[in-house]
Structures are given as structure tokens and as C-alpha cells.
PDB file of C-alpha atoms in Angstrom:
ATOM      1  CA  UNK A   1       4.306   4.351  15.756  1.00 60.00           C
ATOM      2  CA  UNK A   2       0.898   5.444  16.760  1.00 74.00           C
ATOM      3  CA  UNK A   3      -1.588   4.263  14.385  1.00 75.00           C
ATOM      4  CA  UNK A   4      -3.393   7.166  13.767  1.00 86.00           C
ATOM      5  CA  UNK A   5       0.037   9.640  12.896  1.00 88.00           C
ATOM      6  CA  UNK A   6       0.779   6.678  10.263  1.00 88.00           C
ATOM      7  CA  UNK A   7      -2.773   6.403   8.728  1.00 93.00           C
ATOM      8  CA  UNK A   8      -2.389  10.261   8.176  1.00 94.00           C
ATOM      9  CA  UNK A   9       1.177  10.239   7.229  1.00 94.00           C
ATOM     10  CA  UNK A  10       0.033   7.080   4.915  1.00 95.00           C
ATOM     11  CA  UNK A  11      -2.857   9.417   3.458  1.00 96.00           C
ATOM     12  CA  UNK A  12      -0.378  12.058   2.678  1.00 97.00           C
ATOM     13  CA  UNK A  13       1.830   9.378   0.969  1.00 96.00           C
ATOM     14  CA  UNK A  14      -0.460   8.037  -1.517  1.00 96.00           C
ATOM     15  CA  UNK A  15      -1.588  11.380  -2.243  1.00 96.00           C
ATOM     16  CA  UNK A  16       2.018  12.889  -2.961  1.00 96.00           C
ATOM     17  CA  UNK A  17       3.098   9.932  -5.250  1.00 96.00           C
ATOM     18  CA  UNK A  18       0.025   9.783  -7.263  1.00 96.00           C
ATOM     19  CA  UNK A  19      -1.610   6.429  -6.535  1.00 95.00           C
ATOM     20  CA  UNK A  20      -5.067   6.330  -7.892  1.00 94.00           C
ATOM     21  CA  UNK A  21      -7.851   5.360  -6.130  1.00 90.00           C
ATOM     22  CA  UNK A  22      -8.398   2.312  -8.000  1.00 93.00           C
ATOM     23  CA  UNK A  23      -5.248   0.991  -8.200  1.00 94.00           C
ATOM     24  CA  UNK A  24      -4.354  -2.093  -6.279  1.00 93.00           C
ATOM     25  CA  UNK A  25      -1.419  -3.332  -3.359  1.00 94.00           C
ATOM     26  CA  UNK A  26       0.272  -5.255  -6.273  1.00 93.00           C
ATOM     27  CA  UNK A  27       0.694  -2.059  -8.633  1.00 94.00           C
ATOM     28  CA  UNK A  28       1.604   0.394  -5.946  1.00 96.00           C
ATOM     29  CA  UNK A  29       4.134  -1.335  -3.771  1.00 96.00           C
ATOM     30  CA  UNK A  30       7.395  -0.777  -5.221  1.00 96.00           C
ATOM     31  CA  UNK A  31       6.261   2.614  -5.333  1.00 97.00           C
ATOM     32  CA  UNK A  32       5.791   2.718  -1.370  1.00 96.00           C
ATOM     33  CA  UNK A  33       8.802   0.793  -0.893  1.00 96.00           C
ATOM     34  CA  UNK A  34      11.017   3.042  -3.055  1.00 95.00           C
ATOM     35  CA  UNK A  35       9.811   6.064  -1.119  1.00 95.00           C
ATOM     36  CA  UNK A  36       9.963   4.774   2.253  1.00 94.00           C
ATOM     37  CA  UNK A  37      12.687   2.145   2.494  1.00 93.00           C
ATOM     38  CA  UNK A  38      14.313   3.779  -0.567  1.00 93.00           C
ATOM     39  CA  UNK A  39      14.491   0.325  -2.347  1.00 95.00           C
ATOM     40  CA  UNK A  40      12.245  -2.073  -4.753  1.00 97.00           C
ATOM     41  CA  UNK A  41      10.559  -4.575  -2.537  1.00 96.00           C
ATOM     42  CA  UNK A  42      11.975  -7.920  -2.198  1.00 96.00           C
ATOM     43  CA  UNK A  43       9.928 -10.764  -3.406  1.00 97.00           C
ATOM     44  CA  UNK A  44       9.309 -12.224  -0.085  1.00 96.00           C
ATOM     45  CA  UNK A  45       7.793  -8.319   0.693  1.00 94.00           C
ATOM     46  CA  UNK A  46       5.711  -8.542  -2.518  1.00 96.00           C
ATOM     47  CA  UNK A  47       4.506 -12.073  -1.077  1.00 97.00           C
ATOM     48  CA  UNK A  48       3.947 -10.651   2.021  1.00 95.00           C
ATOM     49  CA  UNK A  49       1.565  -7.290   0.647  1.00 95.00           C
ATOM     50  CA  UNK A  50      -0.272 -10.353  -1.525  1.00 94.00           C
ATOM     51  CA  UNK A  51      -0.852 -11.978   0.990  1.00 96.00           C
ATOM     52  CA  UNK A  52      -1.839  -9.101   3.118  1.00 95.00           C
ATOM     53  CA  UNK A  53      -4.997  -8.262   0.288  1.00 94.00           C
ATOM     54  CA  UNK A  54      -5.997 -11.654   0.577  1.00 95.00           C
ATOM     55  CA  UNK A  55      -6.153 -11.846   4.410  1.00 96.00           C
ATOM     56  CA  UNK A  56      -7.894  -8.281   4.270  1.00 94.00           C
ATOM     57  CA  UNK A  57     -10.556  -9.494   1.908  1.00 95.00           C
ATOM     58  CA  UNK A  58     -11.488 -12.718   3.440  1.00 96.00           C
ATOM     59  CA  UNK A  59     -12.131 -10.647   6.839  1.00 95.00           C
ATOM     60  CA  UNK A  60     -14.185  -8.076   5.184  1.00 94.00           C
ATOM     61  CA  UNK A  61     -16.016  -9.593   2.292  1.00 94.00           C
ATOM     62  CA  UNK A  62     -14.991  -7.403  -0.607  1.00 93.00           C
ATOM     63  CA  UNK A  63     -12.173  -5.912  -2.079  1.00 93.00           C
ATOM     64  CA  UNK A  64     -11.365  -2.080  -1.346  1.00 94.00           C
ATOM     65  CA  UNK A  65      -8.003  -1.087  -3.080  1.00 95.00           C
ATOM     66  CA  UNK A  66      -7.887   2.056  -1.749  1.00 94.00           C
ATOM     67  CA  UNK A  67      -8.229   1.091   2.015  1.00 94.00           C
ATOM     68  CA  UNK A  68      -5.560  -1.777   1.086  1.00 95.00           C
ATOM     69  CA  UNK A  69      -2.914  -0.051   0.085  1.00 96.00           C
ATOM     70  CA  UNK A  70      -3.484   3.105   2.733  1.00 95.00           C
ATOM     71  CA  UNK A  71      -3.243   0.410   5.427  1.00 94.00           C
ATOM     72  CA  UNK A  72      -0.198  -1.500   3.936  1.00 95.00           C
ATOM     73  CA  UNK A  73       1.471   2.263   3.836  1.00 95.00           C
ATOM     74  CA  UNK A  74       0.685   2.399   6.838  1.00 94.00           C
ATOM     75  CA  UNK A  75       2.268  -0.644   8.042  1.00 92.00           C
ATOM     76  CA  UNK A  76       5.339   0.134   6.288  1.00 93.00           C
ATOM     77  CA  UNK A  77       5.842   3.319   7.727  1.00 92.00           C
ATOM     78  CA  UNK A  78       5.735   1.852  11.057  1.00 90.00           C
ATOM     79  CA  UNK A  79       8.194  -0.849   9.866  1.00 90.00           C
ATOM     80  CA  UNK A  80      12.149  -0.536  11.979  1.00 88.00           C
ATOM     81  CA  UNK A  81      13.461  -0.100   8.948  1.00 88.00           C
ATOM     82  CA  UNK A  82      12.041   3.289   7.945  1.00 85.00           C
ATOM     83  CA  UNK A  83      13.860   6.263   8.777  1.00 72.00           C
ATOM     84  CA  UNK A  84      12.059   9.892   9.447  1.00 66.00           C
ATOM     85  CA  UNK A  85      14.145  12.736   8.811  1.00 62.00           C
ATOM     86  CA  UNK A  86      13.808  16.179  10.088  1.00 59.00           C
TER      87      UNK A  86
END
């Protein structure tokens, strides 16, 4: 869980399942939930990532999609419920 392995393995995420660099939290979370917990998000998780854009925003000023949902992947893959496989 060491931030900077799950930024990069977050990177490589987002790359591999297509998200554009515009898109927003809302639009690519069942997408990161599918691949990493292998399941839609529930609706309290979908809550939770809204929430999680609005926090982010109010501390920096501005929105910045990309950044959002690279450090929401990156939360999830730090998350007890994922599972790495070798």
C-alpha cells in the first residue's frame, strides 16, 4: 500500500481501460470497480467517489478530472478488498 506503487499502478489502470482524460469520477467508477473489486459499485461507493470530487475541489479550487479519478484509483487499489494476483 505505498502510495507511490498505487499512483503508478493507478496510471497504468486508467490507461489500460481507456478512460479519457476528460472524463469525470462519476463516468469512470463502475469501470474501476469492475476491474478491481470485480463488481459494479454499490451506491453508498458511488456516494462516497461523489463525495470524494467535491471534497477534492473545495481544497484545491478547481476541478481536474483527470487527477480525480487517478487518485480515487488509487485509493481503491489500496482498499482490503482488492486482491493482486501473481
Amino acid at each position: 500500500n505505498h502510495p507511490e506503487a498505487a499512483m503508478g499502478l493507478a496510471g497504468e489502470l486508467i490507461e489500460r481501460l481507456g478512460v479519457k482524460a476528460d472524463a469525470s469520477l462519476a463516468d469512470s467508477l463502475e469501470a474501476l470497480c469492475l476491474a478491481i473489486f470485480q463488481r459494479p459499485p454499490t451506491p453508498a461507493e458511488s456516494e462516497q467517489a461523489l463525495a470524494f470530487v467535491e471534497r477534492r475541489r473545495a481544497a484545491s479550487g478547481k476541478p481536474d478530472p483527470r487527477s480525480e479519478v487517478l487518485e480515487f484509483a488509487g485509493l481503491l487499489l489500496c482498499a482490503n478488498e482488492a486482491i493482486y494476483l501473481e
